[in-house]
CSV table of C-alpha atoms in Angstrom, one decimal:
chain,number,residue,atom,x,y,z
A,1,LYS,CA,-71.6,-119.5,-57.2
A,2,LYS,CA,-67.7,-120.6,-58.3
A,3,ARG,CA,-68.3,-116.8,-59.8
A,4,GLY,CA,-69.6,-115.3,-56.6
A,5,LEU,CA,-72.4,-114.5,-58.3
A,6,ASP,CA,-75.4,-114.1,-56.2
A,7,ALA,CA,-78.8,-117.1,-57.1
A,8,ARG,CA,-81.3,-113.8,-57.9
A,9,SER,CA,-78.7,-111.7,-59.9
A,10,PRO,CA,-79.7,-111.6,-63.6
A,11,PRO,CA,-77.1,-113.5,-65.9
A,12,PRO,CA,-73.6,-112.1,-66.4
A,13,SER,CA,-75.0,-111.1,-69.8
A,14,THR,CA,-78.2,-109.4,-69.5
A,15,ARG,CA,-76.5,-106.9,-66.4
A,16,CYS,CA,-74.9,-103.2,-67.3
A,17,SER,CA,-71.2,-102.9,-66.3
A,18,LEU,CA,-70.5,-100.0,-64.2
A,19,HIS,CA,-69.5,-97.8,-67.0
A,20,ASP,CA,-72.5,-98.9,-69.1
A,21,CYS,CA,-74.3,-97.8,-66.5
A,22,ALA,CA,-72.2,-94.4,-66.4
A,23,LEU,CA,-73.3,-93.7,-69.6
A,24,LEU,CA,-76.7,-94.2,-69.4
A,25,ARG,CA,-77.2,-91.7,-67.0
A,26,ARG,CA,-74.5,-89.5,-68.3
A,27,ARG,CA,-76.1,-86.5,-69.3
A,28,PRO,CA,-74.9,-82.9,-71.1
A,29,LEU,CA,-73.1,-81.1,-68.2
A,30,ARG,CA,-72.9,-77.3,-68.5
A,31,PRO,CA,-70.4,-75.3,-66.6
A,32,LEU,CA,-71.5,-73.7,-63.5
A,33,MET,CA,-71.0,-70.2,-63.2
A,34,LYS,CA,-68.5,-69.7,-59.1
A,35,PHE,CA,-71.1,-67.7,-56.8
A,36,GLY,CA,-69.0,-64.8,-56.7
A,37,ARG,CA,-69.8,-64.2,-60.4
A,38,VAL,CA,-73.4,-64.6,-59.5
A,39,LEU,CA,-73.3,-61.8,-57.0
A,40,GLN,CA,-71.7,-60.0,-58.6
A,41,LEU,CA,-74.0,-60.3,-61.9
A,42,ARG,CA,-77.2,-60.1,-59.7
A,43,ALA,CA,-76.4,-57.5,-57.6
A,44,ILE,CA,-79.2,-54.5,-57.0
A,45,PRO,CA,-76.7,-51.3,-58.4
A,46,GLU,CA,-78.3,-48.9,-55.3
A,47,TRP,CA,-77.5,-51.3,-52.9
A,48,ARG,CA,-73.9,-52.7,-54.5
A,49,GLU,CA,-71.9,-51.6,-51.6
A,50,SER,CA,-74.2,-53.2,-49.5
A,51,TYR,CA,-73.5,-56.8,-50.2
A,52,ILE,CA,-71.7,-59.1,-48.0
A,53,GLY,CA,-68.1,-59.0,-49.5
A,54,TYR,CA,-67.7,-62.1,-50.6
A,55,LYS,CA,-64.8,-62.2,-53.2
A,56,ARG,CA,-63.0,-60.5,-49.8
A,57,PHE,CA,-63.5,-62.9,-47.8
A,58,LYS,CA,-62.4,-65.7,-50.2
A,59,ARG,CA,-59.1,-63.9,-50.6
A,60,LEU,CA,-58.7,-63.6,-47.0
A,61,LEU,CA,-59.1,-67.6,-46.7
A,62,LYS,CA,-56.8,-68.0,-49.3
A,63,ARG,CA,-54.1,-67.0,-47.1
A,64,LEU,CA,-54.8,-69.8,-44.4
A,65,PRO,CA,-52.1,-72.4,-45.9
A,66,THR,CA,-49.6,-70.0,-45.7
A,67,ALA,CA,-50.9,-69.3,-41.8
A,68,GLN,CA,-51.2,-73.6,-40.9
A,69,SER,CA,-47.5,-74.0,-42.5
A,70,SER,CA,-46.3,-71.7,-41.0
A,71,GLY,CA,-48.2,-71.3,-37.6
A,72,SER,CA,-48.3,-67.8,-37.7
A,73,PHE,CA,-51.1,-65.2,-39.5
A,74,SER,CA,-50.4,-61.6,-39.0
A,75,PRO,CA,-53.1,-58.7,-41.0
A,76,THR,CA,-52.1,-55.6,-40.3
A,77,ALA,CA,-54.1,-54.2,-37.0
A,78,SER,CA,-55.6,-51.9,-40.0
A,79,LEU,CA,-56.6,-54.4,-42.4
A,80,SER,CA,-60.4,-54.2,-43.2
A,81,LEU,CA,-61.9,-56.1,-46.0
A,82,ARG,CA,-63.6,-53.2,-47.8
A,83,GLU,CA,-60.6,-52.4,-49.3
A,84,PRO,CA,-59.0,-54.5,-51.8
A,85,SER,CA,-55.4,-52.8,-51.8
A,86,GLU,CA,-54.7,-53.2,-48.5
A,87,LEU,CA,-55.5,-56.9,-48.8
A,88,GLU,CA,-52.2,-57.5,-51.3
A,89,ALA,CA,-49.9,-56.0,-47.7
A,90,PRO,CA,-47.5,-58.8,-47.0
A,91,LEU,CA,-47.8,-61.1,-43.8
A,92,LEU,CA,-46.3,-60.0,-40.3
A,93,SER,CA,-45.7,-62.9,-37.8
A,94,GLY,CA,-48.6,-63.3,-35.0
A,95,PRO,CA,-51.0,-65.6,-33.4
A,96,TYR,CA,-53.1,-67.7,-36.0
A,97,ALA,CA,-56.1,-67.1,-33.8
A,98,GLU,CA,-56.4,-63.8,-35.4
A,99,VAL,CA,-57.9,-65.3,-38.9
A,100,GLU,CA,-60.7,-66.4,-36.8
A,101,ALA,CA,-60.7,-62.8,-35.1
A,102,LEU,CA,-60.5,-60.3,-38.6
A,103,PHE,CA,-62.8,-62.7,-40.3
A,104,PHE,CA,-65.9,-62.6,-38.0
A,105,ALA,CA,-65.6,-58.6,-37.2
A,106,ALA,CA,-65.8,-58.2,-40.7
A,107,LEU,CA,-69.1,-60.8,-41.3
A,108,ASP,CA,-70.0,-58.5,-38.0
A,109,ASP,CA,-69.5,-55.7,-40.2
A,110,ASP,CA,-70.9,-56.5,-44.1
A,111,LEU,CA,-74.1,-58.2,-41.5
A,112,ARG,CA,-74.8,-54.5,-40.4
A,113,ARG,CA,-74.8,-53.2,-43.6
A,114,VAL,CA,-77.1,-55.7,-44.7
A,115,ASN,CA,-79.1,-55.1,-42.0
A,116,GLU,CA,-79.8,-51.2,-42.6
A,117,VAL,CA,-80.8,-51.7,-46.0
A,118,SER,CA,-83.2,-54.4,-45.7
A,119,VAL,CA,-84.7,-53.2,-42.0
A,120,ALA,CA,-85.4,-49.2,-43.8
A,121,GLU,CA,-86.4,-51.2,-48.0
A,122,THR,CA,-88.9,-53.1,-45.6
A,123,GLU,CA,-90.3,-50.9,-43.4
A,124,SER,CA,-91.2,-48.8,-46.5
A,125,ILE,CA,-92.2,-51.3,-48.4
A,126,GLU,CA,-94.5,-52.3,-45.8
A,127,THR,CA,-96.5,-48.8,-45.3
A,128,SER,CA,-97.2,-49.4,-49.4
A,129,VAL,CA,-98.5,-52.0,-49.1
A,130,THR,CA,-100.5,-51.8,-46.5
A,131,LEU,CA,-102.6,-49.0,-48.9
A,132,ALA,CA,-102.9,-51.7,-51.1
A,133,THR,CA,-104.4,-54.9,-49.8
A,134,GLY,CA,-106.2,-52.8,-47.0
A,135,GLY,CA,-110.3,-52.5,-46.6
A,136,GLU,CA,-110.3,-50.0,-49.7
A,137,ALA,CA,-107.8,-50.6,-52.5
A,138,LEU,CA,-105.6,-47.2,-52.6
A,139,LEU,CA,-103.3,-48.2,-55.1
A,140,SER,CA,-103.8,-49.2,-58.9
A,141,GLN,CA,-102.8,-52.6,-60.2
A,142,GLU,CA,-100.3,-50.5,-62.4
A,143,GLU,CA,-98.8,-49.0,-58.9
A,144,VAL,CA,-98.9,-52.6,-57.2
A,145,ALA,CA,-96.9,-54.2,-60.1
A,146,ALA,CA,-94.3,-51.3,-59.3
A,147,LEU,CA,-94.4,-52.1,-55.9
A,148,TYR,CA,-94.1,-56.0,-56.4
A,149,CYS,CA,-91.0,-55.6,-58.8
A,150,ARG,CA,-89.7,-53.1,-55.8
A,151,LEU,CA,-90.6,-56.2,-53.1
A,152,ALA,CA,-88.9,-58.9,-55.8
A,153,LYS,CA,-85.4,-56.6,-55.4
A,154,LEU,CA,-85.7,-56.8,-51.8
A,155,ARG,CA,-85.6,-60.2,-51.5
A,156,SER,CA,-83.8,-61.3,-54.4
A,157,PHE,CA,-81.0,-59.2,-52.2
A,158,MET,CA,-81.7,-61.0,-48.7
A,159,SER,CA,-82.0,-63.8,-50.4
A,160,LEU,CA,-78.5,-63.7,-51.7
A,161,ASN,CA,-77.0,-61.8,-48.7
A,162,ALA,CA,-78.0,-65.0,-46.7
A,163,THR,CA,-76.4,-67.4,-49.4
A,164,ALA,CA,-72.9,-65.7,-48.9
A,165,VAL,CA,-72.8,-66.1,-45.3
A,166,LYS,CA,-73.4,-69.8,-46.1
A,167,LYS,CA,-71.5,-69.8,-48.6
A,168,ILE,CA,-68.4,-68.2,-47.3
A,169,LEU,CA,-68.6,-70.6,-44.0
A,170,LYS,CA,-68.1,-73.2,-45.5
A,171,LYS,CA,-65.0,-72.3,-46.5
A,172,PHE,CA,-64.0,-71.2,-43.6
A,173,ASP,CA,-64.7,-74.1,-41.6
A,174,LYS,CA,-63.3,-76.8,-44.8
A,175,ASN,CA,-60.0,-73.9,-44.1
A,176,MET,CA,-60.3,-74.1,-40.8
A,177,ALA,CA,-60.8,-78.1,-40.1
A,178,GLY,CA,-56.7,-78.7,-39.1
A,179,THR,CA,-56.7,-76.4,-36.3
A,180,GLY,CA,-59.3,-78.2,-34.1
A,181,ARG,CA,-61.6,-75.3,-34.0
A,182,GLU,CA,-65.6,-76.3,-34.6
A,183,PRO,CA,-67.5,-75.7,-37.2
A,184,GLN,CA,-69.0,-72.6,-36.6
A,185,LEU,CA,-71.7,-72.7,-40.3
A,186,PRO,CA,-74.3,-74.5,-37.7
A,187,SER,CA,-73.7,-71.8,-34.0
A,188,VAL,CA,-73.2,-68.6,-36.9
A,189,MET,CA,-76.8,-70.2,-39.6
A,190,LYS,CA,-78.8,-70.2,-35.9
A,191,ARG,CA,-77.4,-66.4,-35.2
A,192,LEU,CA,-78.8,-65.7,-38.6
A,193,GLU,CA,-82.1,-66.5,-38.5
A,194,ALA,CA,-82.7,-63.7,-35.5
A,195,GLU,CA,-80.9,-61.3,-37.9
A,196,PRO,CA,-83.0,-57.6,-39.1
A,197,PHE,CA,-82.9,-59.2,-42.5
A,198,SER,CA,-83.6,-62.7,-41.5
A,199,VAL,CA,-86.5,-61.4,-40.0
A,200,CYS,CA,-87.3,-58.8,-42.4
A,201,ARG,CA,-86.9,-62.0,-45.1
A,202,ARG,CA,-89.6,-64.0,-43.6
A,203,ARG,CA,-91.9,-60.5,-43.6
A,204,ALA,CA,-90.8,-59.7,-47.7
A,205,ASP,CA,-92.1,-63.3,-48.5
A,206,GLY,CA,-95.3,-62.4,-46.6
A,207,MET,CA,-96.2,-59.2,-48.1
A,208,ALA,CA,-95.6,-61.1,-51.4
A,209,VAL,CA,-98.4,-63.0,-50.5
A,210,GLU,CA,-100.5,-60.7,-50.4
A,211,LEU,CA,-100.2,-58.5,-52.8
A,212,GLU,CA,-100.4,-61.4,-55.2
A,213,ARG,CA,-103.9,-61.6,-52.9
A,214,ALA,CA,-105.0,-58.6,-53.8
A,215,MET,CA,-104.7,-59.1,-57.3
A,216,PRO,CA,-106.7,-60.7,-59.8
A,217,PRO,CA,-105.9,-64.6,-60.2
A,218,ASP,CA,-105.6,-64.2,-64.1
A,219,LYS,CA,-102.9,-61.6,-63.7
A,220,VAL,CA,-100.5,-62.8,-61.0
A,221,PRO,CA,-98.5,-64.8,-63.4
A,222,ARG,CA,-97.8,-61.7,-65.9
A,223,LEU,CA,-97.3,-60.5,-62.4
A,224,ARG,CA,-94.8,-62.2,-61.3
A,225,GLN,CA,-92.9,-62.2,-64.7
A,226,LEU,CA,-92.8,-58.6,-64.2
A,227,ALA,CA,-91.3,-58.8,-60.7
A,228,GLN,CA,-88.9,-61.4,-63.3
A,229,ASP,CA,-88.1,-59.0,-65.7
A,230,ALA,CA,-87.1,-56.4,-62.9
A,231,LEU,CA,-84.7,-58.7,-62.0
A,232,LYS,CA,-82.7,-59.0,-65.3
A,233,ARG,CA,-82.6,-55.2,-66.2
A,234,ALA,CA,-81.2,-54.9,-62.8
A,235,GLY,CA,-78.3,-56.9,-63.1
A,236,GLY,CA,-79.6,-60.3,-63.7
A,237,GLY,CA,-79.1,-60.7,-67.0
A,238,ARG,CA,-76.1,-59.1,-68.3
A,239,GLU,CA,-74.4,-62.1,-68.3
A,240,SER,CA,-76.0,-63.9,-71.3
A,241,ARG,CA,-76.5,-63.9,-74.4
A,242,PRO,CA,-75.4,-60.5,-77.4
A,243,ASN,CA,-78.1,-58.3,-78.5
A,244,VAL,CA,-79.0,-59.2,-81.1
A,245,LEU,CA,-81.0,-56.1,-83.1
A,246,PRO,CA,-77.9,-54.1,-82.7
A,247,LEU,CA,-75.2,-57.0,-84.1
A,248,ALA,CA,-77.8,-56.8,-86.7
A,249,LEU,CA,-78.3,-53.1,-87.8
A,250,SER,CA,-74.7,-52.8,-87.6
A,251,LEU,CA,-73.6,-55.6,-89.7
A,252,ALA,CA,-76.7,-54.8,-92.5
A,253,ALA,CA,-75.0,-51.5,-92.0
A,254,GLY,CA,-72.2,-52.1,-92.9
A,255,LEU,CA,-73.1,-54.8,-95.5
A,256,VAL,CA,-75.1,-52.1,-97.6
A,257,VAL,CA,-71.7,-49.7,-98.0
A,258,ALA,CA,-69.5,-52.6,-98.8
A,259,LEU,CA,-71.6,-52.8,-101.5
A,260,ALA,CA,-74.2,-50.0,-102.3
A,261,PRO,CA,-73.0,-48.4,-106.3
A,262,LEU,CA,-70.4,-44.9,-104.8
A,263,GLU,CA,-70.0,-43.2,-107.4
A,264,ALA,CA,-66.4,-42.0,-105.9
A,265,PHE,CA,-65.1,-45.7,-105.0
A,266,GLU,CA,-66.7,-46.9,-108.9
A,267,GLN,CA,-64.6,-43.7,-110.5
A,268,ALA,CA,-61.3,-44.6,-108.3
A,269,ASP,CA,-61.7,-48.7,-109.1
A,270,ARG,CA,-61.1,-49.3,-105.6
A,271,PRO,CA,-63.4,-52.1,-104.6
A,272,GLU,CA,-61.6,-53.1,-101.8
A,273,ALA,CA,-61.6,-49.1,-100.4
A,274,GLN,CA,-65.3,-49.4,-99.9
A,275,ARG,CA,-65.2,-53.0,-98.5
A,276,CYS,CA,-62.7,-51.6,-96.0
A,277,LEU,CA,-65.6,-48.6,-95.1
A,278,GLY,CA,-67.9,-51.0,-94.8
A,279,VAL,CA,-66.0,-52.6,-92.0
A,280,LEU,CA,-65.1,-49.4,-90.3
A,281,VAL,CA,-68.9,-48.9,-90.6
A,282,ALA,CA,-69.8,-51.9,-89.3
A,283,THR,CA,-67.2,-52.4,-86.2
A,284,VAL,CA,-67.9,-48.5,-85.3
A,285,GLY,CA,-72.3,-50.0,-85.3
A,286,LEU,CA,-70.7,-52.4,-83.2
A,287,TRP,CA,-68.7,-50.3,-80.4
A,288,LEU,CA,-71.1,-47.4,-79.8
A,289,SER,CA,-73.9,-50.2,-79.3
A,290,GLU,CA,-71.9,-52.7,-77.1
A,291,ALA,CA,-74.2,-55.7,-79.1
A,292,VAL,CA,-71.2,-57.8,-78.4
A,293,PRO,CA,-68.4,-57.2,-75.8
A,294,PHE,CA,-65.7,-54.6,-76.7
A,295,PHE,CA,-63.1,-57.9,-77.0
A,296,ALA,CA,-65.7,-59.9,-79.2
A,297,THR,CA,-65.8,-56.9,-81.9
A,298,ALA,CA,-61.4,-56.7,-81.4
A,299,LEU,CA,-61.4,-59.9,-82.6
A,300,LEU,CA,-64.3,-60.1,-85.4
A,301,VAL,CA,-62.0,-57.2,-87.1
A,302,PRO,CA,-59.4,-59.2,-89.1
A,303,VAL,CA,-62.3,-61.2,-89.6
A,304,LEU,CA,-64.5,-59.9,-91.1
A,305,ALA,CA,-61.6,-57.5,-93.5
A,306,VAL,CA,-60.7,-61.2,-94.7
A,307,ALA,CA,-64.2,-62.2,-94.9
A,308,SER,CA,-65.5,-59.0,-96.9
A,309,GLY,CA,-62.3,-58.5,-99.6
A,310,ALA,CA,-60.5,-55.4,-97.7
A,311,VAL,CA,-57.7,-56.5,-98.6
A,312,PRO,CA,-56.1,-56.4,-101.7
A,313,PRO,CA,-54.3,-59.5,-102.4
A,314,LYS,CA,-50.6,-58.8,-102.8
A,315,LEU,CA,-48.2,-60.7,-106.0
A,316,VAL,CA,-47.0,-63.9,-105.0
A,317,HIS,CA,-42.5,-63.5,-106.4
A,318,LYS,CA,-41.8,-67.6,-106.3
A,319,THR,CA,-45.4,-68.1,-108.1
A,320,GLY,CA,-46.6,-64.9,-110.1
A,321,GLU,CA,-49.5,-65.4,-108.9
A,322,LEU,CA,-51.7,-63.4,-106.7
A,323,GLU,CA,-52.7,-64.7,-103.0
A,324,GLN,CA,-55.4,-66.5,-102.3
A,325,ALA,CA,-58.0,-66.2,-99.0
A,326,PRO,CA,-55.9,-68.5,-97.3
A,327,ASP,CA,-52.8,-65.9,-98.0
A,328,ILE,CA,-54.9,-63.1,-97.0
A,329,ALA,CA,-55.9,-64.0,-93.7
A,330,LYS,CA,-52.0,-65.5,-92.5
A,331,ARG,CA,-50.6,-61.8,-93.7
A,332,VAL,CA,-53.7,-59.6,-91.7
A,333,LEU,CA,-53.8,-62.1,-89.0
A,334,ASN,CA,-49.0,-62.1,-88.9
A,335,SER,CA,-49.3,-58.8,-89.1
A,336,MET,CA,-51.2,-57.9,-85.7
A,337,PHE,CA,-49.2,-60.9,-83.8
A,338,ASN,CA,-45.1,-61.3,-82.8
A,339,ALA,CA,-42.6,-62.0,-81.0
A,340,VAL,CA,-42.6,-58.9,-78.9
A,341,ILE,CA,-45.9,-59.5,-78.7
A,342,LEU,CA,-45.9,-62.1,-77.4
A,343,LEU,CA,-43.3,-62.2,-74.8
A,344,VAL,CA,-45.8,-59.3,-72.7
A,345,LEU,CA,-48.6,-61.3,-73.1
A,346,SER,CA,-46.3,-64.4,-71.5
A,347,SER,CA,-45.5,-62.0,-68.5
A,348,LEU,CA,-48.8,-60.6,-67.6
A,349,VAL,CA,-50.1,-64.4,-67.6
A,350,ALA,CA,-47.3,-65.4,-65.1
A,351,ALA,CA,-47.9,-62.5,-62.9
A,352,ARG,CA,-51.4,-63.8,-63.0
A,353,VAL,CA,-50.4,-67.1,-61.8
A,354,VAL,CA,-48.2,-66.1,-59.2
A,355,ALA,CA,-50.8,-63.3,-57.7
A,356,ARG,CA,-53.5,-66.2,-58.5
A,357,CYS,CA,-51.0,-68.9,-56.1
A,358,GLN,CA,-50.0,-66.1,-53.7
A,359,LEU,CA,-46.3,-66.6,-55.0
A,360,GLU,CA,-45.0,-63.6,-53.8
A,361,LEU,CA,-46.8,-63.7,-49.9
A,362,ARG,CA,-45.5,-67.4,-49.0
A,363,LEU,CA,-42.0,-65.9,-50.6
A,364,ALA,CA,-42.0,-63.2,-48.1
A,365,ALA,CA,-43.1,-65.4,-45.3
A,366,ALA,CA,-40.7,-67.4,-45.8
A,367,LEU,CA,-37.8,-64.9,-45.9
A,368,GLN,CA,-39.1,-63.6,-42.7
A,369,GLU,CA,-39.0,-66.4,-41.1
A,370,ARG,CA,-35.8,-67.3,-41.4
A,371,LEU,CA,-34.0,-63.5,-41.3
A,372,ARG,CA,-36.4,-62.4,-38.7
A,373,HIS,CA,-32.9,-61.4,-37.2
A,374,GLN,CA,-30.8,-60.3,-39.8
A,375,ALA,CA,-32.9,-57.0,-41.1
A,376,GLY,CA,-29.5,-55.9,-43.3
A,377,LEU,CA,-29.8,-59.1,-44.6
A,378,PHE,CA,-33.6,-59.6,-44.9
A,379,LEU,CA,-34.1,-55.7,-46.9
A,380,LEU,CA,-31.2,-56.8,-49.5
């Protein structure tokens, strides 16, 4: 009691501190992918233009702090969220309520496209489902599996769009928190329940159950796996691991060329030239097969050149000995990087930081606020 402990609590020696408890609960964390990237990777190619413009909405909301600080926001009258180039237009004077009007006008436009695709595809698939689940099965199991995969793509399309609307509305409410407006998420989500694509989503779920019932029970797990594979091929698996087989074949082809007993290189007594040819073959194979991203292939070239011994060592004047592998690697990398390249890369990074923080828009808005009545000085 002198220590302020409850009589029922265990002695201090047997209790865990907050730090110890946190260590016990700690698990290895994986970085979460942003939803904009998820939407881009999982988008079905044939419907890519009909998805919610999530990133464009985010770009619009990033301009809200400027509007809150200056008390105004002024997109141009022709501003469209579907054209990224027009989003770079400078700020003009205008009422802050235009943000909300522009946001929901664009949201209505995006929902209209989502509804059109959802209704058309649902009606088309529903006709085929009737043939597959009717009294007389008019479709084979292979045709039912293809129809189920098509239905999985449609369900993914509608699910991703519903999630995009919910997430962007949360961001909208968060950015509008200081304006006195009521949160829009509850009312809009209630409205979404009556939207045609939400109705089609419920119908699609029912059709998926009907197709699974039309198949033998032992075929249902295979059917679901086929649907997952179809979604990955359509766009959901492009973000992951490199293609192992083309990667192995490209490196193996380069190794064979570098080590094969070629008479032309043996007569010239130039083993480095043959190894360089092997590096070239491996690099061309990686570029053509796209086993790894292009930038990774480019960075792999100096590594392969040094590791394979394709770069002949030079004589060091100070010691009179040939260069060792670390010296060769330093020489190769120094030839690929100098002060001019550093200057160019630094300029690109600085430009990206300015664009990311929208410093040019903030500066233009500040100048316009101070020099609104001095057009000549503003132009200067």
